[in-house]
Amino acid sequence: SRMSFQLGGAVHPERVERGDELRSFRACLRWMCIDHTDGLPSAGSWAVFFLLAVAAPAAVTLALPASAPPRPLDGQVQVSLTLAATLAFLSLCSLLRVGLRRLLCIDRLRHDSDAVRAGYTAQLNRAVRVRACFLAPCSLADAAYKVFWYCAHRPFPAWWSAAACAMEMASWMYRTAMFFMACVLFRIICYLQILRMTGFARDFGQCAD
């Protein structure tokens, strides 16, 4: 059930739907509780978003005692991340109502050339890896900074400091992953159009005479 084999022939849509070419995308969306391919976003998706993108960073920031050392530009960073995650969440909610397969133009690839199908297949296969390459080092750097700050300054008792640190890291990873997922999906859709235009330009050049 390789994607390149499925996209190369006229496979029935129901059989393609049971394939695993979008399994990694669906797993990421479920992990972020934004799998809206069956309709409107659920109340649980909105609850998770509000908890991790809004309530968690706001609660930790407001709960820090006045004696805690200030974190430079922390307020600006938190607001920027929340706004970016909100924009990405609303965009994904709107786009995914049509379904992930239709959004990524999977079924239409049967009418494209072999070069377009092969290029788009390769791009789909590496899309999640591209997202991980951005998210993993950023998450590790932020986690190292948060752990260092809480261990060095201890603004709360030990258990509360550990809980606040874990909550901040979960919130930061959720908001960043949300933003990167929207960027990756937009990049894939644009890449398909680039492949089509490149193939059109190549064919037009060959037939110019």
PDB file of C-alpha atoms in Angstrom:
ATOM      1  CA  SER A   1       0.000   0.000   0.000  1.00  0.00           C
ATOM      2  CA  ARG A   2       2.758   2.416  -0.867  1.00  0.00           C
ATOM      3  CA  MET A   3       1.499   5.867  -1.705  1.00  0.00           C
ATOM      4  CA  SER A   4       3.411   6.012  -4.964  1.00  0.00           C
ATOM      5  CA  PHE A   5       1.619   2.853  -6.110  1.00  0.00           C
ATOM      6  CA  GLN A   6      -1.782   4.131  -5.068  1.00  0.00           C
ATOM      7  CA  LEU A   7      -1.353   7.541  -6.664  1.00  0.00           C
ATOM      8  CA  GLY A   8      -0.054   6.056  -9.896  1.00  0.00           C
ATOM      9  CA  GLY A   9      -3.202   4.188 -10.884  1.00  0.00           C
ATOM     10  CA  ALA A  10      -6.939   4.597 -10.911  1.00  0.00           C
ATOM     11  CA  VAL A  11      -7.633   3.297  -7.426  1.00  0.00           C
ATOM     12  CA  HIS A  12     -11.163   3.436  -6.121  1.00  0.00           C
ATOM     13  CA  PRO A  13     -11.615   6.297  -3.611  1.00  0.00           C
ATOM     14  CA  GLU A  14     -12.850   3.961  -0.882  1.00  0.00           C
ATOM     15  CA  ARG A  15      -9.752   1.799  -1.209  1.00  0.00           C
ATOM     16  CA  VAL A  16      -7.514   4.847  -1.145  1.00  0.00           C
ATOM     17  CA  GLU A  17      -9.326   6.119   1.930  1.00  0.00           C
ATOM     18  CA  ARG A  18      -8.276   2.989   3.796  1.00  0.00           C
ATOM     19  CA  GLY A  19      -4.660   3.477   2.737  1.00  0.00           C
ATOM     20  CA  ASP A  20      -2.035   4.848   5.037  1.00  0.00           C
ATOM     21  CA  GLU A  21      -0.577   7.665   2.933  1.00  0.00           C
ATOM     22  CA  LEU A  22      -2.073  10.250   5.304  1.00  0.00           C
ATOM     23  CA  ARG A  23      -1.698   8.260   8.506  1.00  0.00           C
ATOM     24  CA  SER A  24       1.084  10.479   9.837  1.00  0.00           C
ATOM     25  CA  PHE A  25      -0.975  13.609   9.188  1.00  0.00           C
ATOM     26  CA  ARG A  26      -4.021  12.164  10.906  1.00  0.00           C
ATOM     27  CA  ALA A  27      -1.910  11.048  13.865  1.00  0.00           C
ATOM     28  CA  CYS A  28      -0.479  14.554  14.269  1.00  0.00           C
ATOM     29  CA  LEU A  29      -3.921  16.110  14.064  1.00  0.00           C
ATOM     30  CA  ARG A  30      -5.342  13.710  16.637  1.00  0.00           C
ATOM     31  CA  TRP A  31      -2.371  14.329  18.928  1.00  0.00           C
ATOM     32  CA  MET A  32      -3.164  18.034  18.762  1.00  0.00           C
ATOM     33  CA  CYS A  33      -6.924  17.331  19.077  1.00  0.00           C
ATOM     34  CA  ILE A  34      -7.732  19.088  15.809  1.00  0.00           C
ATOM     35  CA  ASP A  35      -8.918  16.184  13.653  1.00  0.00           C
ATOM     36  CA  HIS A  36     -11.997  17.893  12.182  1.00  0.00           C
ATOM     37  CA  THR A  37     -12.254  15.799   9.026  1.00  0.00           C
ATOM     38  CA  ASP A  38     -15.678  14.465  10.040  1.00  0.00           C
ATOM     39  CA  GLY A  39     -17.296  17.864  10.483  1.00  0.00           C
ATOM     40  CA  LEU A  40     -17.199  20.743  12.919  1.00  0.00           C
ATOM     41  CA  PRO A  41     -14.582  20.828  15.671  1.00  0.00           C
ATOM     42  CA  SER A  42     -15.741  19.192  18.868  1.00  0.00           C
ATOM     43  CA  ALA A  43     -16.089  20.844  22.243  1.00  0.00           C
ATOM     44  CA  GLY A  44     -13.087  18.823  23.403  1.00  0.00           C
ATOM     45  CA  SER A  45     -10.897  20.389  20.720  1.00  0.00           C
ATOM     46  CA  TRP A  46     -11.883  23.872  21.828  1.00  0.00           C
ATOM     47  CA  ALA A  47     -11.345  22.912  25.486  1.00  0.00           C
ATOM     48  CA  VAL A  48      -7.836  21.593  24.829  1.00  0.00           C
ATOM     49  CA  PHE A  49      -6.991  24.668  22.788  1.00  0.00           C
ATOM     50  CA  PHE A  50      -8.233  27.052  25.471  1.00  0.00           C
ATOM     51  CA  LEU A  51      -6.418  25.116  28.208  1.00  0.00           C
ATOM     52  CA  LEU A  52      -3.014  24.833  26.528  1.00  0.00           C
ATOM     53  CA  ALA A  53      -2.963  27.975  24.378  1.00  0.00           C
ATOM     54  CA  VAL A  54      -4.637  30.485  26.678  1.00  0.00           C
ATOM     55  CA  ALA A  55      -5.289  29.321  30.237  1.00  0.00           C
ATOM     56  CA  ALA A  56      -1.986  27.538  30.979  1.00  0.00           C
ATOM     57  CA  PRO A  57       0.446  30.320  29.998  1.00  0.00           C
ATOM     58  CA  ALA A  58      -1.779  32.989  31.542  1.00  0.00           C
ATOM     59  CA  ALA A  59      -2.147  31.077  34.827  1.00  0.00           C
ATOM     60  CA  VAL A  60       1.576  30.441  35.206  1.00  0.00           C
ATOM     61  CA  THR A  61       2.476  34.039  34.368  1.00  0.00           C
ATOM     62  CA  LEU A  62      -0.066  35.489  36.792  1.00  0.00           C
ATOM     63  CA  ALA A  63       0.848  33.018  39.545  1.00  0.00           C
ATOM     64  CA  LEU A  64       4.541  33.919  39.557  1.00  0.00           C
ATOM     65  CA  PRO A  65       5.349  35.809  42.773  1.00  0.00           C
ATOM     66  CA  ALA A  66       6.549  39.385  42.557  1.00  0.00           C
ATOM     67  CA  SER A  67       9.877  38.325  44.039  1.00  0.00           C
ATOM     68  CA  ALA A  68      10.606  35.986  41.107  1.00  0.00           C
ATOM     69  CA  PRO A  69      13.307  37.248  38.731  1.00  0.00           C
ATOM     70  CA  PRO A  70      11.794  38.749  35.587  1.00  0.00           C
ATOM     71  CA  ARG A  71      12.032  36.878  32.308  1.00  0.00           C
ATOM     72  CA  PRO A  72      12.903  39.357  29.546  1.00  0.00           C
ATOM     73  CA  LEU A  73      10.274  39.686  26.807  1.00  0.00           C
ATOM     74  CA  ASP A  74       8.291  36.784  28.281  1.00  0.00           C
ATOM     75  CA  GLY A  75       4.980  38.604  27.965  1.00  0.00           C
ATOM     76  CA  GLN A  76       5.572  39.518  24.332  1.00  0.00           C
ATOM     77  CA  VAL A  77       6.630  35.957  23.505  1.00  0.00           C
ATOM     78  CA  GLN A  78       3.592  34.407  25.207  1.00  0.00           C
ATOM     79  CA  VAL A  79       1.141  36.769  23.501  1.00  0.00           C
ATOM     80  CA  SER A  80       2.784  36.225  20.104  1.00  0.00           C
ATOM     81  CA  LEU A  81       2.685  32.447  20.453  1.00  0.00           C
ATOM     82  CA  THR A  82      -0.948  32.489  21.546  1.00  0.00           C
ATOM     83  CA  LEU A  83      -1.991  34.746  18.668  1.00  0.00           C
ATOM     84  CA  ALA A  84      -0.108  32.608  16.127  1.00  0.00           C
ATOM     85  CA  ALA A  85      -1.624  29.403  17.548  1.00  0.00           C
ATOM     86  CA  THR A  86      -5.099  30.947  17.485  1.00  0.00           C
ATOM     87  CA  LEU A  87      -4.754  31.942  13.846  1.00  0.00           C
ATOM     88  CA  ALA A  88      -3.432  28.483  12.941  1.00  0.00           C
ATOM     89  CA  PHE A  89      -6.181  26.710  14.906  1.00  0.00           C
ATOM     90  CA  LEU A  90      -8.974  28.718  13.279  1.00  0.00           C
ATOM     91  CA  SER A  91      -7.426  28.221   9.845  1.00  0.00           C
ATOM     92  CA  LEU A  92      -7.141  24.467  10.314  1.00  0.00           C
ATOM     93  CA  CYS A  93     -10.694  24.251  11.644  1.00  0.00           C
ATOM     94  CA  SER A  94     -11.950  26.004   8.533  1.00  0.00           C
ATOM     95  CA  LEU A  95      -9.810  24.127   6.016  1.00  0.00           C
ATOM     96  CA  LEU A  96     -10.224  20.626   7.407  1.00  0.00           C
ATOM     97  CA  ARG A  97     -14.025  20.734   7.138  1.00  0.00           C
ATOM     98  CA  VAL A  98     -13.640  19.679   3.515  1.00  0.00           C
ATOM     99  CA  GLY A  99     -11.596  16.636   4.530  1.00  0.00           C
ATOM    100  CA  LEU A 100      -7.861  16.044   4.581  1.00  0.00           C
ATOM    101  CA  ARG A 101      -7.808  14.127   1.292  1.00  0.00           C
ATOM    102  CA  ARG A 102      -9.693  16.845  -0.538  1.00  0.00           C
ATOM    103  CA  LEU A 103      -7.609  19.584   1.068  1.00  0.00           C
ATOM    104  CA  LEU A 104      -4.366  17.944  -0.095  1.00  0.00           C
ATOM    105  CA  CYS A 105      -5.826  17.137  -3.558  1.00  0.00           C
ATOM    106  CA  ILE A 106      -5.020  13.426  -3.238  1.00  0.00           C
ATOM    107  CA  ASP A 107      -7.774  12.126  -5.504  1.00  0.00           C
ATOM    108  CA  ARG A 108      -7.090  14.690  -8.246  1.00  0.00           C
ATOM    109  CA  LEU A 109      -3.531  13.431  -8.687  1.00  0.00           C
ATOM    110  CA  ARG A 110      -4.787  10.621 -10.919  1.00  0.00           C
ATOM    111  CA  HIS A 111      -5.231  13.223 -13.657  1.00  0.00           C
ATOM    112  CA  ASP A 112      -1.711  14.646 -13.330  1.00  0.00           C
ATOM    113  CA  SER A 113       1.494  13.514 -14.977  1.00  0.00           C
ATOM    114  CA  ASP A 114       3.803  10.885 -13.532  1.00  0.00           C
ATOM    115  CA  ALA A 115       6.366  13.553 -12.626  1.00  0.00           C
ATOM    116  CA  VAL A 116       3.800  15.560 -10.652  1.00  0.00           C
ATOM    117  CA  ARG A 117       2.557  12.455  -8.821  1.00  0.00           C
ATOM    118  CA  ALA A 118       6.079  11.333  -7.970  1.00  0.00           C
ATOM    119  CA  GLY A 119       7.134  14.774  -6.735  1.00  0.00           C
ATOM    120  CA  TYR A 120       3.999  15.264  -4.666  1.00  0.00           C
ATOM    121  CA  THR A 121       4.280  11.775  -3.190  1.00  0.00           C
ATOM    122  CA  ALA A 122       7.839  12.487  -2.075  1.00  0.00           C
ATOM    123  CA  GLN A 123       6.748  15.810  -0.582  1.00  0.00           C
ATOM    124  CA  LEU A 124       3.906  14.195   1.379  1.00  0.00           C
ATOM    125  CA  ASN A 125       6.239  11.527   2.715  1.00  0.00           C
ATOM    126  CA  ARG A 126       8.737  14.076   4.029  1.00  0.00           C
ATOM    127  CA  ALA A 127       6.263  16.720   5.243  1.00  0.00           C
ATOM    128  CA  VAL A 128       5.982  15.379   8.790  1.00  0.00           C
ATOM    129  CA  ARG A 129       9.769  14.999   8.979  1.00  0.00           C
ATOM    130  CA  VAL A 130      10.162  18.636   7.941  1.00  0.00           C
ATOM    131  CA  ARG A 131       7.804  19.656  10.751  1.00  0.00           C
ATOM    132  CA  ALA A 132       9.720  17.508  13.237  1.00  0.00           C
ATOM    133  CA  CYS A 133      13.041  19.027  12.153  1.00  0.00           C
ATOM    134  CA  PHE A 134      11.727  22.452  13.114  1.00  0.00           C
ATOM    135  CA  LEU A 135       9.797  21.449  16.216  1.00  0.00           C
ATOM    136  CA  ALA A 136      12.274  19.094  17.919  1.00  0.00           C
ATOM    137  CA  PRO A 137      15.245  21.480  18.380  1.00  0.00           C
ATOM    138  CA  CYS A 138      12.946  24.357  19.362  1.00  0.00           C
ATOM    139  CA  SER A 139      11.225  22.176  21.957  1.00  0.00           C
ATOM    140  CA  LEU A 140      14.511  20.925  23.386  1.00  0.00           C
ATOM    141  CA  ALA A 141      15.901  24.451  23.656  1.00  0.00           C
ATOM    142  CA  ASP A 142      12.765  25.776  25.339  1.00  0.00           C
ATOM    143  CA  ALA A 143      12.605  22.795  27.714  1.00  0.00           C
ATOM    144  CA  ALA A 144      16.253  23.292  28.709  1.00  0.00           C
ATOM    145  CA  TYR A 145      15.638  26.976  29.401  1.00  0.00           C
ATOM    146  CA  LYS A 146      12.465  26.328  31.423  1.00  0.00           C
ATOM    147  CA  VAL A 147      14.088  23.596  33.528  1.00  0.00           C
ATOM    148  CA  PHE A 148      17.133  25.779  34.176  1.00  0.00           C
ATOM    149  CA  TRP A 149      15.007  28.784  35.163  1.00  0.00           C
ATOM    150  CA  TYR A 150      12.768  26.857  37.559  1.00  0.00           C
ATOM    151  CA  CYS A 151      15.694  24.982  39.130  1.00  0.00           C
ATOM    152  CA  ALA A 152      17.751  28.143  39.551  1.00  0.00           C
ATOM    153  CA  HIS A 153      15.054  30.474  40.907  1.00  0.00           C
ATOM    154  CA  ARG A 154      12.474  28.121  42.501  1.00  0.00           C
ATOM    155  CA  PRO A 155       9.522  30.550  42.428  1.00  0.00           C
ATOM    156  CA  PHE A 156       7.207  27.876  43.933  1.00  0.00           C
ATOM    157  CA  PRO A 157       7.666  24.872  46.215  1.00  0.00           C
ATOM    158  CA  ALA A 158       9.284  21.875  44.530  1.00  0.00           C
ATOM    159  CA  TRP A 159       6.155  20.074  43.338  1.00  0.00           C
ATOM    160  CA  TRP A 160       4.452  23.278  42.200  1.00  0.00           C
ATOM    161  CA  SER A 161       7.565  24.348  40.329  1.00  0.00           C
ATOM    162  CA  ALA A 162       7.685  20.990  38.529  1.00  0.00           C
ATOM    163  CA  ALA A 163       3.990  21.250  37.638  1.00  0.00           C
ATOM    164  CA  ALA A 164       4.330  24.831  36.412  1.00  0.00           C
ATOM    165  CA  CYS A 165       7.390  23.927  34.337  1.00  0.00           C
ATOM    166  CA  ALA A 166       5.611  20.930  32.771  1.00  0.00           C
ATOM    167  CA  MET A 167       2.528  23.038  32.048  1.00  0.00           C
ATOM    168  CA  GLU A 168       4.592  25.751  30.381  1.00  0.00           C
ATOM    169  CA  MET A 169       6.488  23.240  28.236  1.00  0.00           C
ATOM    170  CA  ALA A 170       3.266  21.487  27.173  1.00  0.00           C
ATOM    171  CA  SER A 171       1.680  24.814  26.302  1.00  0.00           C
ATOM    172  CA  TRP A 172       4.716  25.976  24.347  1.00  0.00           C
ATOM    173  CA  MET A 173       4.955  22.705  22.382  1.00  0.00           C
ATOM    174  CA  TYR A 174       1.215  22.688  21.615  1.00  0.00           C
ATOM    175  CA  ARG A 175       1.176  26.265  20.315  1.00  0.00           C
ATOM    176  CA  THR A 176       4.338  25.813  18.279  1.00  0.00           C
ATOM    177  CA  ALA A 177       3.151  22.500  16.816  1.00  0.00           C
ATOM    178  CA  MET A 178      -0.156  24.113  15.855  1.00  0.00           C
ATOM    179  CA  PHE A 179       1.600  26.902  13.981  1.00  0.00           C
ATOM    180  CA  PHE A 180       4.037  24.558  12.219  1.00  0.00           C
ATOM    181  CA  MET A 181       1.225  22.197  11.159  1.00  0.00           C
ATOM    182  CA  ALA A 182      -0.598  25.035   9.429  1.00  0.00           C
ATOM    183  CA  CYS A 183       2.651  26.087   7.728  1.00  0.00           C
ATOM    184  CA  VAL A 184       3.403  22.528   6.565  1.00  0.00           C
ATOM    185  CA  LEU A 185      -0.056  22.037   5.071  1.00  0.00           C
ATOM    186  CA  PHE A 186       0.159  25.377   3.280  1.00  0.00           C
ATOM    187  CA  ARG A 187       3.619  24.474   1.976  1.00  0.00           C
ATOM    188  CA  ILE A 188       2.392  21.135   0.590  1.00  0.00           C
ATOM    189  CA  ILE A 189      -0.568  22.704  -1.209  1.00  0.00           C
ATOM    190  CA  CYS A 190       1.694  25.360  -2.744  1.00  0.00           C
ATOM    191  CA  TYR A 191       4.244  22.716  -3.728  1.00  0.00           C
ATOM    192  CA  LEU A 192       1.613  20.826  -5.728  1.00  0.00           C
ATOM    193  CA  GLN A 193       0.788  23.956  -7.709  1.00  0.00           C
ATOM    194  CA  ILE A 194       4.510  24.595  -8.308  1.00  0.00           C
ATOM    195  CA  LEU A 195       4.889  21.051  -9.680  1.00  0.00           C
ATOM    196  CA  ARG A 196       1.921  21.533 -11.977  1.00  0.00           C
ATOM    197  CA  MET A 197       3.150  24.888 -13.274  1.00  0.00           C
ATOM    198  CA  THR A 198       6.665  23.504 -13.797  1.00  0.00           C
ATOM    199  CA  GLY A 199       5.283  20.592 -15.803  1.00  0.00           C
ATOM    200  CA  PHE A 200       3.101  22.945 -17.818  1.00  0.00           C
ATOM    201  CA  ALA A 201       6.074  25.203 -18.579  1.00  0.00           C
ATOM    202  CA  ARG A 202       8.169  22.195 -19.642  1.00  0.00           C
ATOM    203  CA  ASP A 203       5.457  20.879 -21.935  1.00  0.00           C
ATOM    204  CA  PHE A 204       4.816  24.329 -23.343  1.00  0.00           C
ATOM    205  CA  GLY A 205       8.510  24.749 -24.078  1.00  0.00           C
ATOM    206  CA  GLN A 206       8.652  21.420 -25.890  1.00  0.00           C
ATOM    207  CA  CYS A 207       5.578  22.292 -27.989  1.00  0.00           C
ATOM    208  CA  ALA A 208       6.525  25.923 -28.651  1.00  0.00           C
ATOM    209  CA  ASP A 209       7.273  25.237 -32.323  1.00  0.00           C
TER     210      ASP A 209
END
